[in-house]
XYZ file of C-alpha atoms in Angstrom:
488
model
C 13.336 88.623 -66.470
C 14.975 85.821 -68.040
C 16.531 84.250 -64.824
C 13.009 84.444 -63.108
C 11.295 82.146 -66.236
C 14.457 80.018 -65.280
C 13.645 79.725 -62.172
C 9.824 79.142 -63.010
C 11.040 76.137 -65.721
C 13.017 74.604 -62.996
C 9.780 74.521 -60.335
C 7.903 73.237 -63.239
C 10.487 70.647 -64.210
C 10.950 69.501 -60.539
C 6.843 69.436 -60.229
C 6.451 67.347 -63.210
C 9.206 65.541 -62.011
C 7.594 64.596 -58.501
C 4.183 63.912 -60.529
C 5.524 61.443 -63.001
C 7.572 59.673 -59.504
C 3.688 59.958 -58.105
C 2.333 58.473 -60.493
C 4.138 55.916 -61.335
C 4.682 54.624 -56.864
C 0.898 55.002 -57.312
C 0.661 52.306 -60.076
C 2.859 50.075 -58.141
C 0.777 50.884 -54.687
C -2.467 50.718 -56.425
C -2.258 47.590 -58.589
C -1.299 44.975 -55.949
C -4.036 42.247 -55.444
C -7.042 45.238 -56.897
C -8.579 44.384 -59.998
C -7.406 46.160 -62.985
C -10.808 47.586 -63.353
C -10.466 49.152 -60.497
C -6.692 50.187 -60.192
C -6.677 52.426 -63.509
C -9.240 54.068 -62.237
C -7.246 54.734 -58.774
C -4.006 55.306 -61.255
C -6.176 57.787 -63.405
C -8.070 59.424 -59.615
C -4.210 59.998 -58.792
C -2.328 61.407 -61.974
C -5.442 63.716 -62.733
C -5.663 65.339 -59.309
C -2.553 63.715 -57.902
C -2.474 65.123 -54.463
C -6.308 64.915 -53.390
C -6.451 61.526 -55.509
C -3.718 60.650 -52.859
C -5.079 61.650 -49.846
C -8.335 59.743 -50.901
C -6.593 56.801 -51.985
C -4.319 56.606 -47.856
C -7.835 57.221 -46.326
C -10.670 54.541 -49.055
C -8.100 53.155 -51.058
C -7.065 49.610 -48.782
C -10.328 47.152 -49.451
C -9.093 45.076 -45.794
C -10.068 45.304 -42.433
C -7.180 44.968 -40.149
C -4.738 42.496 -39.560
C -6.000 41.480 -36.206
C -9.223 41.653 -37.193
C -8.736 39.204 -40.124
C -6.773 36.735 -37.435
C -10.050 36.775 -34.874
C -11.967 36.001 -37.926
C -9.246 33.545 -38.982
C -9.437 32.027 -35.664
C -12.984 31.804 -35.147
C -13.717 29.967 -38.797
C -11.194 26.631 -37.380
C -12.942 26.679 -33.731
C -16.461 26.334 -36.304
C -14.924 23.958 -38.808
C -13.483 21.995 -35.767
C -16.290 21.533 -33.958
C -18.519 18.994 -35.487
C -16.457 17.579 -38.258
C -18.210 15.928 -40.772
C -21.427 18.812 -40.358
C -21.470 19.379 -44.088
C -22.608 16.204 -45.172
C -25.825 16.166 -43.421
C -28.228 17.189 -46.109
C -30.478 15.594 -48.166
C -27.710 16.067 -50.595
C -29.313 13.756 -52.898
C -31.667 15.731 -53.944
C -29.710 18.735 -55.191
C -29.165 19.228 -58.692
C -26.036 18.032 -59.929
C -24.515 20.915 -59.731
C -25.650 22.320 -56.580
C -22.697 20.635 -55.025
C -19.577 22.261 -56.081
C -21.414 25.744 -54.390
C -22.277 24.605 -51.521
C -18.376 22.804 -51.157
C -17.106 26.580 -52.219
C -19.480 28.176 -49.715
C -17.888 26.065 -46.962
C -14.374 26.364 -47.863
C -15.063 30.244 -48.303
C -17.469 30.713 -44.906
C -16.115 28.190 -43.127
C -19.835 26.925 -42.267
C -21.822 24.220 -43.690
C -24.951 23.263 -45.792
C -27.816 21.958 -43.336
C -30.478 19.968 -43.102
C -33.935 19.888 -41.620
C -34.195 23.661 -41.771
C -38.246 25.861 -42.387
C -38.597 28.711 -43.658
C -40.715 31.407 -43.871
C -40.204 34.554 -46.180
C -41.557 37.849 -44.292
C -42.471 40.994 -46.576
C -44.835 43.243 -44.160
C -42.201 45.423 -42.745
C -44.252 45.684 -39.669
C -45.223 42.239 -39.929
C -42.166 41.312 -39.753
C -40.889 43.106 -36.718
C -44.178 41.336 -34.659
C -42.939 38.014 -35.645
C -39.974 39.064 -33.712
C -40.784 40.808 -31.150
C -43.632 37.291 -30.493
C -39.864 35.764 -30.713
C -38.117 37.563 -28.555
C -40.785 36.946 -25.900
C -40.323 33.200 -25.850
C -36.712 33.482 -25.128
C -35.469 31.681 -22.346
C -31.254 32.004 -22.902
C -30.609 34.443 -25.046
C -31.467 36.710 -27.915
C -28.640 38.426 -29.973
C -29.824 41.170 -32.388
C -27.629 42.130 -35.622
C -28.048 45.399 -37.490
C -26.405 47.956 -40.217
C -28.918 50.442 -39.514
C -30.644 50.232 -35.670
C -32.945 53.053 -34.331
C -35.337 53.882 -31.531
C -38.107 55.471 -33.337
C -41.923 54.861 -33.036
C -42.008 52.515 -35.066
C -39.001 49.888 -33.248
C -39.966 50.607 -29.683
C -42.273 47.927 -29.172
C -38.872 46.036 -30.431
C -37.007 48.000 -27.885
C -39.622 47.317 -25.070
C -39.408 43.202 -26.471
C -35.946 43.285 -24.891
C -36.216 45.424 -22.175
C -38.716 42.253 -21.083
C -36.343 40.046 -22.234
C -33.692 41.261 -19.815
C -36.212 41.508 -16.764
C -36.994 37.679 -17.248
C -33.117 37.466 -16.841
C -32.430 36.746 -20.512
C -28.973 37.504 -22.293
C -29.124 40.180 -24.721
C -26.729 41.124 -26.728
C -26.975 44.246 -29.104
C -24.930 45.211 -31.960
C -25.014 47.936 -34.685
C -22.937 49.417 -37.243
C -21.080 52.904 -35.632
C -21.376 54.965 -39.016
C -24.401 53.996 -39.816
C -25.872 54.336 -36.136
C -24.324 57.168 -35.289
C -25.924 59.575 -38.110
C -29.494 59.163 -36.800
C -30.631 61.879 -34.157
C -32.233 59.207 -31.414
C -28.424 57.939 -30.658
C -27.915 58.612 -27.648
C -31.399 58.096 -26.323
C -31.036 54.286 -27.817
C -28.042 53.661 -26.026
C -29.070 55.191 -22.678
C -32.270 52.386 -23.490
C -29.813 50.227 -24.096
C -27.677 50.890 -20.819
C -31.409 50.922 -19.202
C -32.299 47.658 -19.331
C -29.152 46.347 -18.878
C -28.496 44.891 -22.427
C -24.757 44.498 -23.530
C -24.157 46.141 -26.605
C -21.005 47.303 -28.803
C -20.728 49.468 -32.200
C -19.453 47.938 -35.456
C -16.679 48.496 -37.061
C -16.375 52.110 -34.747
C -14.563 55.128 -36.097
C -13.285 56.954 -33.463
C -9.521 58.279 -34.221
C -8.615 58.838 -30.840
C -9.117 55.927 -28.913
C -7.045 54.539 -31.745
C -10.298 52.883 -33.606
C -9.777 53.700 -36.936
C -10.071 51.602 -40.301
C -10.743 52.641 -43.798
C -14.191 54.236 -43.296
C -16.476 53.049 -45.719
C -16.094 49.042 -44.785
C -18.995 48.331 -43.067
C -20.798 45.527 -41.474
C -23.611 46.015 -43.468
C -25.802 41.929 -41.935
C -28.833 42.075 -40.579
C -29.813 39.136 -38.241
C -31.680 37.974 -34.898
C -31.537 34.793 -33.348
C -33.669 33.771 -30.535
C -31.999 31.277 -27.621
C -30.577 29.420 -30.805
C -33.444 27.447 -31.758
C -34.750 31.000 -34.764
C -33.048 33.441 -36.497
C -33.780 36.123 -38.769
C -32.256 37.550 -41.376
C -32.337 39.654 -44.372
C -32.356 43.075 -45.600
C -34.598 45.027 -43.384
C -33.149 47.245 -41.055
C -33.936 48.271 -37.327
C -35.553 51.084 -38.225
C -39.573 53.163 -39.523
C -40.018 52.597 -43.059
C -39.088 55.709 -43.852
C -35.717 55.409 -42.706
C -36.433 58.567 -40.776
C -35.142 60.945 -43.454
C -37.217 63.913 -44.182
C -36.243 63.396 -47.522
C -37.946 60.914 -47.977
C -40.909 61.782 -46.485
C -41.615 64.674 -48.477
C -41.345 62.325 -51.303
C -43.561 59.099 -50.164
C -40.681 56.973 -49.820
C -41.020 53.613 -48.298
C -38.490 50.761 -47.867
C -40.138 46.943 -49.363
C -37.575 44.608 -47.972
C -37.541 40.929 -47.310
C -36.276 38.819 -44.764
C -36.862 34.545 -43.816
C -37.251 33.335 -40.261
C -35.613 30.666 -40.028
C -36.234 27.176 -37.654
C -33.622 24.334 -37.220
C -29.817 23.426 -37.593
C -29.183 26.308 -39.827
C -30.164 28.979 -37.129
C -27.043 27.620 -35.314
C -24.980 28.329 -38.320
C -26.574 32.225 -37.898
C -25.283 32.486 -34.816
C -21.539 31.700 -35.423
C -21.648 34.816 -37.341
C -22.871 36.861 -34.414
C -20.235 34.926 -32.504
C -17.650 36.097 -34.608
C -18.086 40.052 -34.870
C -19.565 39.904 -31.549
C -15.249 38.822 -30.703
C -14.633 41.086 -33.327
C -16.112 44.082 -31.338
C -15.323 43.053 -27.725
C -12.688 40.286 -27.078
C -14.801 38.025 -25.496
C -15.257 34.836 -28.084
C -18.906 32.819 -27.120
C -19.237 29.636 -26.983
C -20.050 28.139 -30.256
C -22.945 25.748 -30.410
C -21.489 22.292 -30.823
C -25.381 20.605 -29.768
C -26.532 17.777 -32.447
C -28.105 17.938 -35.536
C -31.608 16.706 -35.858
C -33.094 16.315 -39.313
C -36.741 16.481 -39.807
C -38.702 14.633 -42.743
C -41.368 16.445 -43.461
C -41.267 17.963 -47.113
C -41.414 21.432 -46.857
C -38.003 21.148 -44.766
C -34.712 22.691 -46.567
C -31.052 22.327 -47.074
C -29.776 25.569 -46.280
C -26.446 27.096 -45.750
C -24.931 30.742 -44.219
C -22.066 32.485 -46.106
C -20.661 35.262 -44.009
C -18.510 37.640 -46.443
C -17.077 40.810 -46.062
C -13.593 42.669 -45.560
C -12.415 40.133 -43.020
C -12.039 37.250 -45.595
C -9.558 37.135 -48.082
C -11.902 36.544 -50.603
C -15.304 38.144 -52.093
C -16.988 35.141 -50.630
C -20.343 36.208 -52.070
C -19.665 37.001 -55.590
C -17.929 33.901 -56.476
C -21.066 32.261 -54.940
C -23.128 34.571 -57.064
C -20.906 34.228 -59.934
C -20.576 30.566 -59.496
C -24.570 30.032 -59.511
C -25.560 32.323 -62.136
C -22.996 30.037 -64.934
C -24.310 26.594 -62.972
C -28.452 27.532 -64.196
C -30.075 25.853 -66.777
C -33.290 27.431 -66.944
C -34.087 30.705 -65.054
C -32.276 33.429 -63.396
C -34.083 36.038 -61.622
C -32.670 38.702 -59.390
C -33.758 41.562 -57.400
C -31.212 43.953 -55.896
C -31.581 47.838 -54.867
C -28.776 49.065 -55.913
C -26.834 47.104 -58.847
C -23.490 47.864 -59.837
C -22.522 44.504 -60.777
C -18.675 43.827 -60.412
C -16.999 42.505 -64.309
C -17.679 39.141 -63.446
C -20.903 39.571 -62.333
C -22.006 40.970 -65.008
C -20.862 38.521 -68.197
C -22.436 35.988 -65.860
C -25.786 37.512 -66.356
C -25.431 38.458 -69.864
C -24.223 35.168 -70.620
C -27.206 33.442 -68.419
C -29.052 35.067 -70.911
C -27.135 34.656 -74.416
C -27.366 30.647 -73.404
C -31.066 30.904 -73.653
C -31.939 30.627 -70.064
C -35.013 33.173 -68.838
C -33.365 36.442 -66.944
C -35.229 39.301 -65.127
C -33.711 41.673 -62.969
C -36.049 43.669 -60.326
C -34.839 47.239 -59.456
C -36.794 49.894 -58.148
C -37.970 52.799 -60.014
C -37.011 55.634 -57.764
C -33.617 55.584 -55.735
C -32.562 56.795 -52.368
C -28.635 57.751 -53.462
C -28.183 59.540 -56.709
C -24.084 58.655 -57.895
C -25.913 54.787 -57.411
C -29.050 55.229 -58.778
C -26.942 56.701 -61.738
C -24.519 54.266 -62.188
C -26.296 50.997 -61.977
C -28.571 52.818 -65.000
C -25.412 52.702 -67.149
C -25.979 48.829 -66.875
C -29.167 48.475 -68.146
C -28.199 49.067 -72.159
C -25.982 46.161 -72.812
C -28.299 43.989 -70.120
C -31.629 44.569 -72.658
C -29.472 43.951 -75.923
C -28.737 40.469 -74.220
C -32.142 39.536 -73.456
C -32.504 40.094 -69.311
C -36.082 41.337 -69.045
C -35.308 44.599 -66.464
C -38.292 45.373 -64.223
C -38.901 48.763 -62.810
C -40.873 48.428 -59.144
C -42.845 51.528 -58.924
C -42.526 54.841 -56.329
C -43.376 56.086 -54.343
C -42.158 51.732 -52.872
C -37.936 51.518 -52.884
C -37.457 47.841 -53.899
C -35.116 46.876 -51.335
C -35.136 43.503 -51.199
C -32.131 41.252 -51.771
C -32.577 37.886 -52.864
C -32.245 35.909 -56.157
C -33.777 32.357 -57.302
C -31.978 29.918 -59.736
C -33.704 27.382 -61.667
C -36.911 25.859 -59.480
C -35.585 24.885 -56.024
C -32.345 26.871 -55.009
C -32.585 30.406 -54.054
C -30.390 33.120 -52.393
C -31.792 35.542 -49.747
C -29.380 37.990 -47.371
C -28.253 41.516 -46.704
C -25.770 41.409 -50.075
C -26.719 43.831 -52.749
C -25.293 42.528 -56.624
C -22.867 45.478 -56.133
C -19.090 46.319 -56.198
C -19.491 47.491 -52.265
C -21.704 44.285 -51.140
C -18.571 42.507 -52.594
C -15.805 43.858 -51.349
C -16.442 46.679 -49.023
C -19.450 45.510 -47.025
C -19.869 42.560 -44.144
C -22.380 40.542 -45.639
C -24.903 37.617 -44.776
C -26.686 34.875 -47.119
C -28.615 32.093 -47.448
C -28.151 29.656 -49.712
C -31.169 27.684 -49.701
C -32.373 24.308 -52.326
C -35.707 23.209 -51.486
C -39.023 23.710 -53.960
C -41.053 25.010 -50.870
C -38.914 27.888 -50.545
C -37.415 28.465 -54.051
C -42.214 28.436 -54.693
C -42.854 31.126 -51.630
C -39.626 33.624 -53.699
C -41.340 33.402 -57.010
C -44.724 33.717 -55.632
C -42.669 36.796 -54.340
C -41.061 37.577 -57.884
C -44.915 37.913 -59.495
C -46.015 39.967 -56.719
C -42.296 42.553 -57.998
C -43.736 41.968 -61.588
C -47.428 43.216 -61.041
C -46.349 46.391 -58.926
C -43.267 46.959 -61.917
C -43.488 48.211 -64.888
C -40.668 46.920 -67.984
C -38.074 48.216 -69.788
C -37.799 48.029 -73.005
C -35.043 48.682 -75.269
C -36.859 51.055 -77.645
C -37.797 53.233 -74.793
C -33.991 53.543 -72.946
C -32.395 54.568 -76.145
C -34.772 57.027 -76.490
C -33.830 58.960 -73.038
C -32.171 61.987 -73.024
C -28.697 63.090 -73.436
C -28.244 64.733 -70.158
C -29.646 61.043 -68.369
C -27.146 59.543 -70.276
C -23.883 61.505 -69.652
C -24.837 61.535 -65.985
C -25.489 57.603 -65.872
C -22.212 57.370 -67.721
C -20.005 59.632 -65.278
C -22.013 58.347 -61.730
C -19.902 54.989 -63.358
C -16.867 55.663 -63.566
C -16.913 56.544 -59.983
C -17.940 52.661 -59.088
C -14.355 51.292 -59.570
C -12.572 53.437 -57.349
C -13.078 50.481 -54.700
């Protein structure tokens, strides 16, 4: 019996030693080039659930795309920067607030795309109406139609869009389509969609495909979350809306009556070719084919409603968290007010501090989020941030159900704004490939202020005293969900 106990003790000591070694190795591996909060969360996961934690880290612990893809991004960046020297100076910079120039330079260094003037921008809130406008522009295409969406599905709502692409192909127009592989393959119409592309003769590629038996593999939750359409390099669309029915074709959403409220921007002018450069880069990454980059001369207009605009791509193909750096900079630079709309608000420490600091400086700061959520963990994690924001003086508005406010944008002071595909959460900052548009112009910001006014009217303001009275069980669930947000 004594010998058996000794053997058990020896095995226990060996396992303990292995646990300590595993934890030490994990601490070194995990902490390399990672935020401290994220590193600590991973180390704790590996220590407390050692084998599952290590397997999880090996599967989803690396926050960058494979080296070959990042090298493609750098190569295209160099081509973009070299195509038209001095293009970054072509804008109405004399009208910018003094602090904007440094943010524009930051974007140029991060994303390789300049701020250009002479653009027209129109905001589109109506879900079906946005599809109608895109279809009308596709029907006028003479050269090419470029379509890129995180979620792309063939359903009764999107069928007219597919028919417009087919008509374009019948006219001899090149139609190229990109969609996120993991997001699209989960839709039951996936095979029907592929057959539709083949039938019309469109070229297509799945972005960031997960096909391990074909050698196509990367961290599964690194996804391409961009949404954009470019027609002939003269008209472009981007924003929050995916190419799918307003209910996202989920039975649970239909049962709850949930419908997505989006915001897209229709662009005309030189900025469209910069948006197309994002598509060209993604097409190159997936197809090995580098499409021509538009080098046509930039024609500036002088009408008062024309604006300056700059495209900023971001994501794990870059060495920096491009959108995080831009957003943080703009919030710190704000002098009067900041209005933020984000369906998934799980902020990085830097963004959280910037928002709280802005409110503490006496600025008018407001946050628009949905009253209901479609992703339970994210929904509860974001609620854990409300108390500290409310105590700092941030006004929080809950957009009333059954609408899900899925728009992603924010305005700074009276003439600067950002709109795009990026949420204000750690996933959009570090894991997803996103695209944002930085705009300067009173006309576009006035449009966005009107949109924000409509949100306010359709929302309930969250008050601190009410929030502090929520059930203890909700508090516990919110705080537990928050812990998972650091695993990135």
